[in-house]
Amino acid sequence: MSSDQTVRAVLEPYADGVPAGELAADCREYRRWTGDDPVLLLAEAAASTTGRDFLDGIVPAVTRFHETVVATGSVDSFADLAALDREDEALAAAFGAERNRRVLLEAARVLAARPETADLDALFAWASAADHYRYAEDPVGSIAGVGPSSFQYLRQLAGVETIRPGPAVAALIDAVDAELASSPLDTATDLRTIASGEWLSITSPYTALEIDRLAWWAATDPDEREAVVRRHGTPIDAAARSDSADSRG
């Protein structure tokens, strides 16, 4: 069999019944809970830099940020966000961790300085041109607290077709490698994991982002998957209204 047929055959059981294309399109087309609000997209990536769980850590932090900073009209752009002080009371209450706030504000300053008129255009233009293999030389990647995983996460949220190195992706790559007679697959470092994911996308029908989603699906408990997918499909404004209604009984 050819390399493409071999990799395809190994990946097919992981893809069976998984809406990988739809999950990837949710990122590319901004069909997630944060929509196409560039400030919230950046906030989600910043909240991930301390290793928080999505449902129990990232969602509450970004929701608090939306309610106390964005929805109040205090911040409506990267420029507004960049002007905030790291010790701003509402910002500190929303994120807690100093690293999250530092990454958020410093990345906002980088993106606010770009030539694009609209913030979403600036975010997408940066993400499209960013080189993950030289992330440490990138103005966003060089921010203390931003590693390959959060760098790639922000690029995914910006709508770019790429893969994020992490335990789930590494586990899938290692499993595929174990079934192939020979391959260049290697998960010893984050950058090698990314390169391996890209090799899988080149030698199979799946895009890098789809392979990322296949890995997440395979590594996640079904109940948690359902909760995450449901949360992704609920706009942050609607979720905030629902939470408020629930708190009133």
mmCIF file of N, CA, C and O in Angstrom, residues 183-235:
data_model
loop_
_atom_site.group_PDB
_atom_site.id
_atom_site.type_symbol
_atom_site.label_atom_id
_atom_site.label_comp_id
_atom_site.label_asym_id
_atom_site.label_seq_id
_atom_site.Cartn_x
_atom_site.Cartn_y
_atom_site.Cartn_z
ATOM 1 N N SER A 183 7.821 5.378 9.864
ATOM 2 C CA SER A 183 7.302 6.735 9.676
ATOM 3 C C SER A 183 8.259 7.720 10.332
ATOM 4 O O SER A 183 9.076 7.333 11.177
ATOM 5 N N PRO A 184 8.138 9.003 9.984
ATOM 6 C CA PRO A 184 8.970 10.030 10.623
ATOM 7 C C PRO A 184 8.313 10.598 11.886
ATOM 8 O O PRO A 184 8.770 11.606 12.422
ATOM 9 N N LEU A 185 7.236 9.987 12.358
ATOM 10 C CA LEU A 185 6.479 10.531 13.473
ATOM 11 C C LEU A 185 7.314 10.579 14.749
ATOM 12 O O LEU A 185 7.997 9.619 15.103
ATOM 13 N N ASP A 186 7.206 11.728 15.468
ATOM 14 C CA ASP A 186 8.040 11.949 16.646
ATOM 15 C C ASP A 186 7.341 12.968 17.537
ATOM 16 O O ASP A 186 6.986 14.058 17.076
ATOM 17 N N THR A 187 7.131 12.624 18.787
ATOM 18 C CA THR A 187 6.455 13.545 19.716
ATOM 19 C C THR A 187 7.370 13.948 20.873
ATOM 20 O O THR A 187 6.903 14.323 21.942
ATOM 21 N N ALA A 188 8.677 13.885 20.650
ATOM 22 C CA ALA A 188 9.630 14.187 21.720
ATOM 23 C C ALA A 188 9.567 15.653 22.158
ATOM 24 O O ALA A 188 9.862 15.969 23.310
ATOM 25 N N THR A 189 9.208 16.543 21.239
ATOM 26 C CA THR A 189 9.072 17.966 21.566
ATOM 27 C C THR A 189 7.778 18.486 20.945
ATOM 28 O O THR A 189 7.197 17.842 20.069
ATOM 29 N N ASP A 190 7.368 19.662 21.383
ATOM 30 C CA ASP A 190 6.149 20.264 20.817
ATOM 31 C C ASP A 190 6.281 20.490 19.320
ATOM 32 O O ASP A 190 5.345 20.225 18.556
ATOM 33 N N LEU A 191 7.436 21.001 18.888
ATOM 34 C CA LEU A 191 7.602 21.294 17.469
ATOM 35 C C LEU A 191 7.648 20.026 16.633
ATOM 36 O O LEU A 191 7.123 19.990 15.510
ATOM 37 N N ARG A 192 8.224 18.977 17.157
ATOM 38 C CA ARG A 192 8.211 17.705 16.432
ATOM 39 C C ARG A 192 6.801 17.123 16.386
ATOM 40 O O ARG A 192 6.422 16.480 15.399
ATOM 41 N N THR A 193 6.047 17.353 17.438
ATOM 42 C CA THR A 193 4.651 16.902 17.439
ATOM 43 C C THR A 193 3.856 17.621 16.355
ATOM 44 O O THR A 193 3.071 17.002 15.630
ATOM 45 N N ILE A 194 4.054 18.929 16.234
ATOM 46 C CA ILE A 194 3.380 19.696 15.185
ATOM 47 C C ILE A 194 3.785 19.173 13.814
ATOM 48 O O ILE A 194 2.935 18.947 12.941
ATOM 49 N N ALA A 195 5.080 18.976 13.624
ATOM 50 C CA ALA A 195 5.578 18.488 12.329
ATOM 51 C C ALA A 195 4.988 17.121 12.009
ATOM 52 O O ALA A 195 4.629 16.839 10.859
ATOM 53 N N SER A 196 4.853 16.276 13.021
ATOM 54 C CA SER A 196 4.284 14.945 12.812
ATOM 55 C C SER A 196 2.814 15.032 12.443
ATOM 56 O O SER A 196 2.330 14.302 11.571
ATOM 57 N N GLY A 197 2.094 15.938 13.096
ATOM 58 C CA GLY A 197 0.689 16.138 12.744
ATOM 59 C C GLY A 197 0.537 16.636 11.323
ATOM 60 O O GLY A 197 -0.383 16.227 10.598
ATOM 61 N N GLU A 198 1.450 17.508 10.912
ATOM 62 C CA GLU A 198 1.415 18.004 9.533
ATOM 63 C C GLU A 198 1.719 16.888 8.541
ATOM 64 O O GLU A 198 1.116 16.832 7.460
ATOM 65 N N TRP A 199 2.625 16.003 8.906
ATOM 66 C CA TRP A 199 2.928 14.864 8.030
ATOM 67 C C TRP A 199 1.700 13.975 7.865
ATOM 68 O O TRP A 199 1.392 13.517 6.764
ATOM 69 N N LEU A 200 0.971 13.765 8.965
ATOM 70 C CA LEU A 200 -0.257 12.971 8.877
ATOM 71 C C LEU A 200 -1.267 13.640 7.952
ATOM 72 O O LEU A 200 -1.967 12.967 7.193
ATOM 73 N N SER A 201 -1.355 14.948 8.007
ATOM 74 C CA SER A 201 -2.326 15.652 7.151
ATOM 75 C C SER A 201 -1.922 15.582 5.686
ATOM 76 O O SER A 201 -2.776 15.531 4.800
ATOM 77 N N ILE A 202 -0.622 15.564 5.423
ATOM 78 C CA ILE A 202 -0.138 15.464 4.044
ATOM 79 C C ILE A 202 -0.382 14.070 3.476
ATOM 80 O O ILE A 202 -0.673 13.901 2.297
ATOM 81 N N THR A 203 -0.290 13.064 4.330
ATOM 82 C CA THR A 203 -0.386 11.674 3.869
ATOM 83 C C THR A 203 -1.739 11.037 4.153
ATOM 84 O O THR A 203 -1.869 9.810 4.139
ATOM 85 N N SER A 204 -2.745 11.861 4.410
ATOM 86 C CA SER A 204 -4.100 11.343 4.660
ATOM 87 C C SER A 204 -5.112 12.345 4.135
ATOM 88 O O SER A 204 -4.751 13.458 3.746
ATOM 89 N N PRO A 205 -6.402 12.004 4.142
ATOM 90 C CA PRO A 205 -7.421 12.948 3.660
ATOM 91 C C PRO A 205 -7.766 14.024 4.680
ATOM 92 O O PRO A 205 -8.586 14.902 4.400
ATOM 93 N N TYR A 206 -7.179 13.989 5.861
ATOM 94 C CA TYR A 206 -7.575 14.890 6.938
ATOM 95 C C TYR A 206 -6.640 16.095 7.031
ATOM 96 O O TYR A 206 -5.425 15.962 6.902
ATOM 97 N N THR A 207 -7.210 17.255 7.276
ATOM 98 C CA THR A 207 -6.406 18.459 7.458
ATOM 99 C C THR A 207 -5.759 18.432 8.846
ATOM 100 O O THR A 207 -6.134 17.636 9.714
ATOM 101 N N ALA A 208 -4.814 19.332 9.045
ATOM 102 C CA ALA A 208 -4.135 19.399 10.341
ATOM 103 C C ALA A 208 -5.121 19.687 11.468
ATOM 104 O O ALA A 208 -5.040 19.087 12.551
ATOM 105 N N LEU A 209 -6.054 20.582 11.219
ATOM 106 C CA LEU A 209 -7.034 20.923 12.250
ATOM 107 C C LEU A 209 -7.995 19.764 12.500
ATOM 108 O O LEU A 209 -8.415 19.521 13.634
ATOM 109 N N GLU A 210 -8.338 19.032 11.461
ATOM 110 C CA GLU A 210 -9.202 17.862 11.625
ATOM 111 C C GLU A 210 -8.492 16.771 12.430
ATOM 112 O O GLU A 210 -9.114 16.119 13.280
ATOM 113 N N ILE A 211 -7.203 16.578 12.200
ATOM 114 C CA ILE A 211 -6.447 15.610 12.986
ATOM 115 C C ILE A 211 -6.395 16.047 14.445
ATOM 116 O O ILE A 211 -6.515 15.229 15.366
ATOM 117 N N ASP A 212 -6.239 17.332 14.676
ATOM 118 C CA ASP A 212 -6.292 17.879 16.028
ATOM 119 C C ASP A 212 -7.615 17.525 16.702
ATOM 120 O O ASP A 212 -7.660 17.096 17.860
ATOM 121 N N ARG A 213 -8.714 17.679 15.972
ATOM 122 C CA ARG A 213 -10.039 17.391 16.522
ATOM 123 C C ARG A 213 -10.263 15.884 16.708
ATOM 124 O O ARG A 213 -10.914 15.465 17.663
ATOM 125 N N LEU A 214 -9.713 15.067 15.810
ATOM 126 C CA LEU A 214 -9.783 13.613 15.981
ATOM 127 C C LEU A 214 -9.071 13.208 17.269
ATOM 128 O O LEU A 214 -9.553 12.354 18.020
ATOM 129 N N ALA A 215 -7.924 13.812 17.519
ATOM 130 C CA ALA A 215 -7.149 13.499 18.714
ATOM 131 C C ALA A 215 -7.915 13.895 19.968
ATOM 132 O O ALA A 215 -7.968 13.136 20.951
ATOM 133 N N TRP A 216 -8.496 15.095 19.947
ATOM 134 C CA TRP A 216 -9.273 15.542 21.109
ATOM 135 C C TRP A 216 -10.456 14.603 21.361
ATOM 136 O O TRP A 216 -10.712 14.217 22.503
ATOM 137 N N TRP A 217 -11.144 14.226 20.319
ATOM 138 C CA TRP A 217 -12.316 13.352 20.447
ATOM 139 C C TRP A 217 -11.917 12.006 21.055
ATOM 140 O O TRP A 217 -12.579 11.499 21.970
ATOM 141 N N ALA A 218 -10.826 11.431 20.563
ATOM 142 C CA ALA A 218 -10.386 10.115 21.030
ATOM 143 C C ALA A 218 -9.943 10.143 22.488
ATOM 144 O O ALA A 218 -10.094 9.146 23.205
ATOM 145 N N ALA A 219 -9.418 11.284 22.937
ATOM 146 C CA ALA A 219 -8.858 11.370 24.283
ATOM 147 C C ALA A 219 -9.847 11.861 25.333
ATOM 148 O O ALA A 219 -9.519 11.880 26.522
ATOM 149 N N THR A 220 -11.046 12.231 24.906
ATOM 150 C CA THR A 220 -11.991 12.878 25.822
ATOM 151 C C THR A 220 -13.166 11.976 26.161
ATOM 152 O O THR A 220 -13.724 11.310 25.286
ATOM 153 N N ASP A 221 -13.534 11.986 27.435
ATOM 154 C CA ASP A 221 -14.685 11.225 27.895
ATOM 155 C C ASP A 221 -15.941 11.677 27.146
ATOM 156 O O ASP A 221 -16.130 12.877 26.928
ATOM 157 N N PRO A 222 -16.815 10.728 26.748
ATOM 158 C CA PRO A 222 -18.006 11.104 25.964
ATOM 159 C C PRO A 222 -18.877 12.169 26.622
ATOM 160 O O PRO A 222 -19.382 13.070 25.941
ATOM 161 N N ASP A 223 -19.065 12.090 27.925
ATOM 162 C CA ASP A 223 -19.891 13.106 28.603
ATOM 163 C C ASP A 223 -19.236 14.476 28.526
ATOM 164 O O ASP A 223 -19.918 15.490 28.324
ATOM 165 N N GLU A 224 -17.914 14.515 28.694
ATOM 166 C CA GLU A 224 -17.210 15.786 28.604
ATOM 167 C C GLU A 224 -17.241 16.320 27.177
ATOM 168 O O GLU A 224 -17.413 17.524 26.955
ATOM 169 N N ARG A 225 -17.085 15.411 26.189
ATOM 170 C CA ARG A 225 -17.171 15.832 24.784
ATOM 171 C C ARG A 225 -18.495 16.519 24.517
ATOM 172 O O ARG A 225 -18.556 17.585 23.902
ATOM 173 N N GLU A 226 -19.577 15.884 24.982
ATOM 174 C CA GLU A 226 -20.910 16.445 24.753
ATOM 175 C C GLU A 226 -21.039 17.821 25.397
ATOM 176 O O GLU A 226 -21.590 18.754 24.803
ATOM 177 N N ALA A 227 -20.507 17.958 26.611
ATOM 178 C CA ALA A 227 -20.598 19.235 27.317
ATOM 179 C C ALA A 227 -19.793 20.316 26.600
ATOM 180 O O ALA A 227 -20.243 21.466 26.477
ATOM 181 N N VAL A 228 -18.607 19.956 26.107
ATOM 182 C CA VAL A 228 -17.765 20.931 25.406
ATOM 183 C C VAL A 228 -18.407 21.351 24.094
ATOM 184 O O VAL A 228 -18.466 22.539 23.767
ATOM 185 N N VAL A 229 -18.894 20.379 23.326
ATOM 186 C CA VAL A 229 -19.533 20.683 22.038
ATOM 187 C C VAL A 229 -20.762 21.558 22.258
ATOM 188 O O VAL A 229 -20.997 22.527 21.518
ATOM 189 N N ARG A 230 -21.535 21.242 23.286
ATOM 190 C CA ARG A 230 -22.726 22.038 23.586
ATOM 191 C C ARG A 230 -22.329 23.461 23.975
ATOM 192 O O ARG A 230 -22.949 24.436 23.540
ATOM 193 N N ARG A 231 -21.269 23.587 24.776
ATOM 194 C CA ARG A 231 -20.817 24.912 25.203
ATOM 195 C C ARG A 231 -20.247 25.702 24.030
ATOM 196 O O ARG A 231 -20.465 26.901 23.918
ATOM 197 N N HIS A 232 -19.533 25.025 23.143
ATOM 198 C CA HIS A 232 -18.983 25.697 21.967
ATOM 199 C C HIS A 232 -20.086 26.299 21.109
ATOM 200 O O HIS A 232 -19.896 27.344 20.503
ATOM 201 N N GLY A 233 -21.226 25.638 21.076
ATOM 202 C CA GLY A 233 -22.314 26.111 20.229
ATOM 203 C C GLY A 233 -23.195 27.158 20.863
ATOM 204 O O GLY A 233 -24.129 27.650 20.225
ATOM 205 N N THR A 234 -22.923 27.512 22.113
ATOM 206 C CA THR A 234 -23.739 28.504 22.813
ATOM 207 C C THR A 234 -23.012 29.833 22.875
ATOM 208 O O THR A 234 -21.975 29.938 23.534
ATOM 209 N N PRO A 235 -23.490 30.861 22.184
ATOM 210 C CA PRO A 235 -22.824 32.165 22.213
ATOM 211 C C PRO A 235 -22.651 32.658 23.638
ATOM 212 O O PRO A 235 -23.502 32.419 24.502
#
